[in-house]
PDB file of C-alpha atoms in Angstrom:
ATOM      1  CA  THR A   1     -12.979 -69.868  34.396  1.00 97.00           C
ATOM      2  CA  THR A   2     -14.144 -66.924  36.383  1.00 97.00           C
ATOM      3  CA  VAL A   3     -16.131 -64.318  34.228  1.00 97.00           C
ATOM      4  CA  HIS A   4     -17.940 -61.280  35.144  1.00 97.00           C
ATOM      5  CA  ARG A   5     -21.357 -60.021  34.568  1.00 97.00           C
ATOM      6  CA  SER A   6     -21.466 -56.880  32.544  1.00 97.00           C
ATOM      7  CA  SER A   7     -22.652 -53.620  34.464  1.00 94.00           C
ATOM      8  CA  ASP A   8     -23.813 -51.995  31.250  1.00 93.00           C
ATOM      9  CA  PRO A   9     -27.388 -50.851  31.995  1.00 92.00           C
ATOM     10  CA  ASN A  10     -28.349 -51.288  28.278  1.00 91.00           C
ATOM     11  CA  VAL A  11     -27.625 -55.002  28.295  1.00 93.00           C
ATOM     12  CA  ASP A  12     -30.903 -57.026  28.339  1.00 90.00           C
ATOM     13  CA  PHE A  13     -30.274 -60.119  30.546  1.00 93.00           C
ATOM     14  CA  SER A  14     -33.855 -61.467  30.055  1.00 94.00           C
ATOM     15  CA  ASP A  15     -32.647 -63.875  27.458  1.00 95.00           C
ATOM     16  CA  TRP A  16     -29.535 -64.892  29.256  1.00 97.00           C
ATOM     17  CA  MET A  17     -30.725 -68.427  30.109  1.00 97.00           C
ATOM     18  CA  LYS A  18     -32.414 -68.985  26.772  1.00 97.00           C
ATOM     19  CA  THR A  19     -28.941 -68.132  25.077  1.00 98.00           C
ATOM     20  CA  GLU A  20     -26.657 -70.116  27.209  1.00 98.00           C
ATOM     21  CA  LYS A  21     -29.126 -73.123  27.135  1.00 98.00           C
ATOM     22  CA  GLU A  22     -28.700 -73.062  23.378  1.00 98.00           C
ATOM     23  CA  TYR A  23     -25.117 -73.212  23.313  1.00 98.00           C
ATOM     24  CA  PHE A  24     -25.137 -75.794  26.249  1.00 98.00           C
ATOM     25  CA  ASP A  25     -27.350 -78.019  24.278  1.00 98.00           C
ATOM     26  CA  LYS A  26     -25.702 -77.493  20.974  1.00 98.00           C
ATOM     27  CA  VAL A  27     -22.209 -77.657  21.965  1.00 98.00           C
ATOM     28  CA  THR A  28     -21.352 -78.497  25.606  1.00 98.00           C
ATOM     29  CA  MET A  29     -23.476 -81.561  25.859  1.00 98.00           C
ATOM     30  CA  LYS A  30     -22.447 -82.975  22.479  1.00 98.00           C
ATOM     31  CA  ASN A  31     -18.737 -82.523  23.231  1.00 98.00           C
ATOM     32  CA  ASP A  32     -17.853 -85.908  24.709  1.00 98.00           C
ATOM     33  CA  LEU A  33     -14.490 -84.823  25.835  1.00 98.00           C
ATOM     34  CA  ILE A  34     -16.255 -82.519  28.323  1.00 98.00           C
ATOM     35  CA  LEU A  35     -17.046 -84.753  30.994  1.00 98.00           C
ATOM     36  CA  GLY A  36     -18.737 -82.219  33.181  1.00 97.00           C
ATOM     37  CA  TYR A  37     -19.716 -78.677  33.287  1.00 97.00           C
ATOM     38  CA  GLY A  38     -21.459 -76.181  35.666  1.00 97.00           C
ATOM     39  CA  VAL A  39     -22.315 -72.657  36.089  1.00 98.00           C
ATOM     40  CA  TYR A  40     -21.976 -71.242  39.721  1.00 98.00           C
ATOM     41  CA  PHE A  41     -23.303 -67.576  40.636  1.00 97.00           C
ATOM     42  CA  HIS A  42     -22.072 -65.439  43.516  1.00 95.00           C
ATOM     43  CA  TYR A  43     -24.069 -65.849  46.709  1.00 95.00           C
ATOM     44  CA  PHE A  44     -21.725 -64.747  49.267  1.00 94.00           C
ATOM     45  CA  THR A  45     -18.323 -63.715  47.721  1.00 92.00           C
ATOM     46  CA  PRO A  46     -16.396 -60.331  47.667  1.00 93.00           C
ATOM     47  CA  ASP A  47     -17.370 -59.720  43.990  1.00 95.00           C
ATOM     48  CA  ASP A  48     -21.074 -60.028  43.307  1.00 95.00           C
ATOM     49  CA  SER A  49     -20.515 -59.932  39.492  1.00 96.00           C
ATOM     50  CA  GLU A  50     -18.407 -62.994  39.401  1.00 97.00           C
ATOM     51  CA  VAL A  51     -19.822 -66.077  37.637  1.00 97.00           C
ATOM     52  CA  LYS A  52     -17.696 -69.323  37.834  1.00 97.00           C
ATOM     53  CA  LEU A  53     -17.653 -71.679  34.822  1.00 98.00           C
ATOM     54  CA  VAL A  54     -16.442 -75.078  35.705  1.00 98.00           C
ATOM     55  CA  THR A  55     -15.489 -77.628  32.981  1.00 98.00           C
ATOM     56  CA  ILE A  56     -14.024 -80.971  33.741  1.00 97.00           C
ATOM     57  CA  TYR A  57     -11.869 -83.248  31.538  1.00 98.00           C
ATOM     58  CA  LYS A  58     -10.168 -86.558  31.734  1.00 97.00           C
ATOM     59  CA  ASN A  59      -6.681 -85.342  31.256  1.00 96.00           C
ATOM     60  CA  TRP A  60      -4.544 -82.282  30.298  1.00 94.00           C
ATOM     61  CA  GLU A  61      -4.561 -83.307  26.510  1.00 97.00           C
ATOM     62  CA  ASP A  62      -8.382 -83.389  26.284  1.00 98.00           C
ATOM     63  CA  ILE A  63      -8.362 -79.756  27.212  1.00 95.00           C
ATOM     64  CA  ASN A  64      -6.801 -78.820  23.929  1.00 92.00           C
ATOM     65  CA  ASN A  65      -8.690 -81.425  21.916  1.00 98.00           C
ATOM     66  CA  ALA A  66     -11.967 -80.486  23.296  1.00 98.00           C
ATOM     67  CA  SER A  67     -11.442 -77.032  21.841  1.00 97.00           C
ATOM     68  CA  GLU A  68     -11.181 -78.550  18.385  1.00 97.00           C
ATOM     69  CA  VAL A  69     -14.399 -80.439  18.919  1.00 98.00           C
ATOM     70  CA  THR A  70     -16.195 -77.226  20.199  1.00 98.00           C
ATOM     71  CA  ASN A  71     -15.115 -75.426  17.181  1.00 98.00           C
ATOM     72  CA  LYS A  72     -16.541 -77.991  14.831  1.00 98.00           C
ATOM     73  CA  LEU A  73     -19.658 -78.219  16.744  1.00 98.00           C
ATOM     74  CA  ILE A  74     -20.189 -74.368  16.734  1.00 98.00           C
ATOM     75  CA  VAL A  75     -20.062 -74.241  12.808  1.00 98.00           C
ATOM     76  CA  GLU A  76     -22.513 -77.256  12.669  1.00 98.00           C
ATOM     77  CA  ALA A  77     -24.860 -75.374  15.017  1.00 98.00           C
ATOM     78  CA  TRP A  78     -24.604 -72.066  13.327  1.00 98.00           C
ATOM     79  CA  PRO A  79     -23.597 -72.690   9.895  1.00 98.00           C
ATOM     80  CA  ASN A  80     -24.632 -69.278   8.713  1.00 98.00           C
ATOM     81  CA  GLU A  81     -21.557 -67.026   9.607  1.00 97.00           C
ATOM     82  CA  GLU A  82     -23.733 -63.817  10.144  1.00 98.00           C
ATOM     83  CA  GLU A  83     -26.208 -65.564  12.276  1.00 98.00           C
ATOM     84  CA  ARG A  84     -23.208 -67.266  14.202  1.00 98.00           C
ATOM     85  CA  ASP A  85     -21.594 -63.836  14.750  1.00 98.00           C
ATOM     86  CA  ALA A  86     -24.767 -62.572  16.048  1.00 98.00           C
ATOM     87  CA  PHE A  87     -25.368 -65.242  18.429  1.00 98.00           C
ATOM     88  CA  PHE A  88     -21.931 -64.683  20.041  1.00 98.00           C
ATOM     89  CA  ASP A  89     -21.970 -61.107  20.075  1.00 97.00           C
ATOM     90  CA  LYS A  90     -25.139 -61.526  22.080  1.00 96.00           C
ATOM     91  CA  GLN A  91     -23.653 -64.043  24.418  1.00 97.00           C
ATOM     92  CA  ALA A  92     -20.631 -62.022  25.054  1.00 97.00           C
ATOM     93  CA  SER A  93     -22.571 -58.896  26.096  1.00 97.00           C
ATOM     94  CA  TYR A  94     -23.696 -60.412  29.083  1.00 97.00           C
ATOM     95  CA  TYR A  95     -20.118 -60.435  30.447  1.00 98.00           C
ATOM     96  CA  THR A  96     -17.005 -58.090  30.832  1.00 97.00           C
ATOM     97  CA  ASN A  97     -13.836 -58.868  28.801  1.00 94.00           C
ATOM     98  CA  HIS A  98     -11.973 -59.740  32.100  1.00 93.00           C
ATOM     99  CA  HIS A  99     -11.652 -63.342  32.877  1.00 94.00           C
ATOM    100  CA  SER A 100      -9.237 -65.600  34.642  1.00 95.00           C
ATOM    101  CA  ASP A 101      -8.513 -69.338  34.225  1.00 95.00           C
ATOM    102  CA  GLU A 102      -7.155 -71.847  36.730  1.00 95.00           C
ATOM    103  CA  ILE A 103      -6.743 -75.460  36.416  1.00 96.00           C
ATOM    104  CA  TYR A 104      -6.878 -78.004  39.233  1.00 96.00           C
ATOM    105  CA  MET A 105      -6.707 -81.778  39.746  1.00 96.00           C
ATOM    106  CA  THR A 106      -9.173 -83.623  41.646  1.00 96.00           C
ATOM    107  CA  THR A 107      -8.214 -85.790  44.777  1.00 95.00           C
ATOM    108  CA  ARG A 108      -9.726 -89.076  45.924  1.00 95.00           C
ATOM    109  CA  TYR A 109     -11.739 -87.152  48.524  1.00 96.00           C
ATOM    110  CA  SER A 110     -15.030 -86.894  46.961  1.00 97.00           C
ATOM    111  CA  LYS A 111     -18.878 -87.281  47.786  1.00 96.00           C
ATOM    112  CA  PRO A 112     -20.532 -86.713  44.445  1.00 94.00           C
ATOM    113  CA  ALA A 113     -23.708 -84.640  44.682  1.00 93.00           C
ATOM    114  CA  LYS A 114     -26.789 -85.164  42.539  1.00 87.00           C
ATOM    115  CA  LEU A 115     -26.508 -81.962  40.465  1.00 83.00           C
ATOM    116  CA  ASP A 116     -29.278 -82.388  37.891  1.00 75.00           C
ATOM    117  CA  GLY A 117     -32.233 -81.590  39.874  1.00 82.00           C
ATOM    118  CA  ASP A 118     -34.751 -78.796  39.482  1.00 89.00           C
ATOM    119  CA  LYS A 119     -33.452 -76.929  42.576  1.00 94.00           C
ATOM    120  CA  PRO A 120     -30.189 -74.930  42.775  1.00 96.00           C
ATOM    121  CA  LEU A 121     -27.715 -76.221  45.399  1.00 97.00           C
ATOM    122  CA  ILE A 122     -25.537 -74.117  47.500  1.00 98.00           C
ATOM    123  CA  PHE A 123     -21.973 -74.514  47.449  1.00 98.00           C
ATOM    124  CA  TYR A 124     -19.572 -73.576  50.337  1.00 98.00           C
ATOM    125  CA  VAL A 125     -16.092 -73.252  48.972  1.00 97.00           C
ATOM    126  CA  LYS A 126     -13.049 -73.160  51.189  1.00 97.00           C
ATOM    127  CA  VAL A 127     -10.002 -72.054  49.414  1.00 96.00           C
ATOM    128  CA  ASN A 128      -7.150 -73.356  51.865  1.00 96.00           C
ATOM    129  CA  LYS A 129      -3.526 -72.722  51.868  1.00 94.00           C
ATOM    130  CA  ARG A 130      -1.351 -75.767  51.938  1.00 92.00           C
ATOM    131  CA  GLY A 131       0.063 -76.112  55.507  1.00 91.00           C
ATOM    132  CA  SER A 132       2.983 -78.133  56.865  1.00 87.00           C
ATOM    133  CA  GLY A 133       1.303 -81.234  57.778  1.00 80.00           C
ATOM    134  CA  GLY A 134       1.046 -83.131  54.399  1.00 78.00           C
ATOM    135  CA  GLY A 135      -2.312 -85.123  54.296  1.00 76.00           C
ATOM    136  CA  SER A 136      -1.943 -86.679  57.752  1.00 80.00           C
ATOM    137  CA  GLY A 137      -5.441 -87.736  59.142  1.00 94.00           C
ATOM    138  CA  TRP A 138      -7.330 -86.499  56.094  1.00 94.00           C
ATOM    139  CA  ASN A 139      -8.673 -90.001  55.274  1.00 95.00           C
ATOM    140  CA  GLU A 140      -9.835 -90.802  58.819  1.00 97.00           C
ATOM    141  CA  TYR A 141     -11.567 -87.392  59.056  1.00 97.00           C
ATOM    142  CA  PHE A 142     -13.000 -87.810  55.463  1.00 97.00           C
ATOM    143  CA  GLU A 143     -14.315 -91.332  56.286  1.00 97.00           C
ATOM    144  CA  ASN A 144     -15.694 -90.654  59.817  1.00 98.00           C
ATOM    145  CA  VAL A 145     -17.052 -87.182  59.612  1.00 98.00           C
ATOM    146  CA  THR A 146     -17.485 -85.699  55.946  1.00 98.00           C
ATOM    147  CA  MET A 147     -19.209 -88.984  54.486  1.00 98.00           C
ATOM    148  CA  LYS A 148     -21.238 -89.465  57.528  1.00 98.00           C
ATOM    149  CA  ASN A 149     -22.441 -85.915  57.488  1.00 98.00           C
ATOM    150  CA  ASP A 150     -25.954 -86.109  55.789  1.00 97.00           C
ATOM    151  CA  TYR A 151     -26.221 -82.456  55.580  1.00 98.00           C
ATOM    152  CA  ILE A 152     -23.313 -82.304  53.099  1.00 98.00           C
ATOM    153  CA  LYS A 153     -24.886 -83.630  49.893  1.00 97.00           C
ATOM    154  CA  GLY A 154     -21.635 -83.309  47.762  1.00 97.00           C
ATOM    155  CA  TYR A 155     -17.903 -82.787  48.578  1.00 98.00           C
ATOM    156  CA  TYR A 156     -15.113 -82.228  46.151  1.00 97.00           C
ATOM    157  CA  THR A 157     -11.430 -81.665  46.703  1.00 97.00           C
ATOM    158  CA  HIS A 158      -8.930 -80.171  44.279  1.00 96.00           C
ATOM    159  CA  VAL A 159      -5.154 -79.339  44.299  1.00 95.00           C
ATOM    160  CA  HIS A 160      -3.537 -76.597  42.087  1.00 94.00           C
ATOM    161  CA  ARG A 161      -2.301 -77.692  38.921  1.00 93.00           C
ATOM    162  CA  TRP A 162      -1.858 -74.466  36.854  1.00 92.00           C
ATOM    163  CA  GLY A 163      -2.766 -70.894  37.966  1.00 88.00           C
ATOM    164  CA  ALA A 164      -1.825 -68.054  40.257  1.00 87.00           C
ATOM    165  CA  ASP A 165      -1.177 -69.813  43.505  1.00 90.00           C
ATOM    166  CA  SER A 166       0.436 -73.360  43.767  1.00 91.00           C
ATOM    167  CA  ASN A 167      -0.288 -73.442  47.559  1.00 92.00           C
ATOM    168  CA  GLU A 168      -4.031 -73.627  46.871  1.00 93.00           C
ATOM    169  CA  MET A 169      -6.124 -76.597  48.123  1.00 94.00           C
ATOM    170  CA  ILE A 170      -9.835 -76.402  47.391  1.00 96.00           C
ATOM    171  CA  GLU A 171     -12.707 -77.876  49.357  1.00 97.00           C
ATOM    172  CA  ALA A 172     -16.317 -77.506  48.024  1.00 98.00           C
ATOM    173  CA  PHE A 173     -19.258 -78.659  49.934  1.00 98.00           C
ATOM    174  CA  ALA A 174     -22.666 -78.826  48.295  1.00 98.00           C
ATOM    175  CA  PHE A 175     -25.857 -78.045  50.633  1.00 98.00           C
ATOM    176  CA  GLU A 176     -29.454 -77.924  49.806  1.00 97.00           C
ATOM    177  CA  SER A 177     -29.967 -74.713  51.773  1.00 97.00           C
ATOM    178  CA  LEU A 178     -27.829 -71.985  53.323  1.00 96.00           C
ATOM    179  CA  GLY A 179     -28.968 -72.974  56.850  1.00 97.00           C
ATOM    180  CA  ASP A 180     -27.762 -76.435  56.238  1.00 98.00           C
ATOM    181  CA  ILE A 181     -24.364 -75.053  56.243  1.00 98.00           C
ATOM    182  CA  GLU A 182     -24.488 -74.045  59.901  1.00 97.00           C
ATOM    183  CA  LYS A 183     -26.231 -77.288  60.804  1.00 98.00           C
ATOM    184  CA  SER A 184     -23.390 -79.261  59.067  1.00 98.00           C
ATOM    185  CA  PHE A 185     -20.911 -77.643  61.642  1.00 97.00           C
ATOM    186  CA  GLU A 186     -22.880 -78.811  64.336  1.00 98.00           C
ATOM    187  CA  GLU A 187     -23.150 -82.162  62.954  1.00 98.00           C
ATOM    188  CA  ASP A 188     -19.373 -82.224  62.372  1.00 98.00           C
ATOM    189  CA  ASP A 189     -18.858 -81.564  66.183  1.00 98.00           C
ATOM    190  CA  ARG A 190     -21.222 -84.327  66.930  1.00 98.00           C
ATOM    191  CA  LEU A 191     -19.455 -86.875  64.620  1.00 98.00           C
ATOM    192  CA  ILE A 192     -16.002 -85.796  65.627  1.00 98.00           C
ATOM    193  CA  ASN A 193     -16.979 -86.432  69.388  1.00 98.00           C
ATOM    194  CA  GLU A 194     -18.456 -89.838  68.424  1.00 98.00           C
ATOM    195  CA  HIS A 195     -15.314 -90.940  66.602  1.00 98.00           C
ATOM    196  CA  TRP A 196     -12.843 -89.629  68.776  1.00 98.00           C
ATOM    197  CA  SER A 197     -14.574 -90.042  72.208  1.00 98.00           C
ATOM    198  CA  ASP A 198     -11.386 -90.029  74.141  1.00 97.00           C
ATOM    199  CA  GLY A 199     -10.474 -86.231  74.796  1.00 97.00           C
ATOM    200  CA  ASP A 200      -6.689 -86.866  74.717  1.00 97.00           C
ATOM    201  CA  LYS A 201      -6.734 -89.056  71.483  1.00 96.00           C
ATOM    202  CA  ARG A 202      -9.058 -86.249  69.841  1.00 97.00           C
ATOM    203  CA  LYS A 203      -6.614 -83.625  70.832  1.00 96.00           C
ATOM    204  CA  GLU A 204      -3.632 -85.599  69.621  1.00 95.00           C
ATOM    205  CA  PHE A 205      -5.410 -86.312  66.242  1.00 96.00           C
ATOM    206  CA  PHE A 206      -6.283 -82.576  65.604  1.00 95.00           C
ATOM    207  CA  LYS A 207      -2.836 -81.466  66.537  1.00 94.00           C
ATOM    208  CA  GLY A 208      -1.530 -83.190  63.279  1.00 93.00           C
ATOM    209  CA  PHE A 209      -4.826 -82.668  61.296  1.00 94.00           C
ATOM    210  CA  ASN A 210      -4.951 -78.961  61.671  1.00 93.00           C
ATOM    211  CA  LYS A 211      -1.547 -78.712  60.353  1.00 94.00           C
ATOM    212  CA  ILE A 212      -2.742 -79.858  56.698  1.00 93.00           C
ATOM    213  CA  PHE A 213      -3.991 -76.240  55.843  1.00 93.00           C
ATOM    214  CA  ALA A 214      -2.545 -72.864  56.964  1.00 93.00           C
ATOM    215  CA  GLY A 215      -5.648 -70.626  56.688  1.00 93.00           C
ATOM    216  CA  HIS A 216      -8.375 -70.295  54.245  1.00 95.00           C
ATOM    217  CA  GLY A 217     -11.044 -68.136  52.481  1.00 95.00           C
ATOM    218  CA  ASP A 218     -14.590 -68.720  52.513  1.00 96.00           C
ATOM    219  CA  TYR A 219     -16.948 -68.304  49.432  1.00 97.00           C
ATOM    220  CA  ILE A 220     -20.503 -69.458  48.767  1.00 98.00           C
ATOM    221  CA  TYR A 221     -21.996 -69.943  45.226  1.00 98.00           C
ATOM    222  CA  SER A 222     -25.155 -71.399  43.825  1.00 97.00           C
ATOM    223  CA  ASN A 223     -25.444 -73.433  40.842  1.00 97.00           C
ATOM    224  CA  VAL A 224     -27.661 -73.302  37.713  1.00 97.00           C
ATOM    225  CA  PRO A 225     -29.511 -76.798  37.367  1.00 96.00           C
ATOM    226  CA  GLU A 226     -30.459 -76.118  33.738  1.00 96.00           C
ATOM    227  CA  LEU A 227     -26.628 -76.074  32.932  1.00 97.00           C
ATOM    228  CA  VAL A 228     -25.500 -79.016  34.547  1.00 96.00           C
ATOM    229  CA  LYS A 229     -23.555 -81.795  32.540  1.00 96.00           C
TER     230      LYS A 229
END
C-alpha cells in the first residue's frame, strides 16, 4: 500500500513513531496471519511524500481473514469507543486520503535480509517491465552474482498478482548504506567476469539474459527498524 504524508502545516508529526508503534505492538504483531510487515520512506523517488506499507501473507485467503483478526484486535486494544476513534483520527491525520494498493507474489529468487536491527537499511527497488526472454539465465545469474555479492544484504523478487500493471516484475535490493549501491555494481561486474571468464560465452549469455526485462524504473527507500515484523 502506498500512502502519502500529509502536507498540512498544522499536523504535529512529533508523535508519529509513538502512534504507529502503539498500533504495531497491539495489532500487527499480534495478528498471526500477518507474516511480515515493513514501513519504507522515500529516499530517492519522484514523490517525497510517499510511504510504502508492505504486508506479507501466506496466501490470498489470509488477506481477507487477517482483516477480521485485525478488527477484533483493535476493539480489544481500544475497548472505549471514544478513545478508539480519537486514536485512529490522530493516526489518519499523518496521511492524506489518497492511497493505492498492489498485490505481488514472491518468486524463489530471494536473499533474506536481517531487518530487525537498530539501523535503517537502504532499499534500491527496480520496477522492471516484463521482456520477451522469459526467465532464461536468471537462476545462473542469481546463484553466481547476486548471492555472492556481499554488499547486497537482502534481495527480493516479486511478480504482479493484482494491480495496475501486469507487466511489472520487481527486484528489491537491501544495502547498509547508499554508497554500497555503487560498490555493489562494481562487485557485480567483477563477479560476472569471474563466472563468465570467456568473453564470447559471456556475450552469448547476456544476449538472452538481457531479454528478461524490457526497461525499468529506479527507486530508493529506507525502512523503519522499529516497525519491522
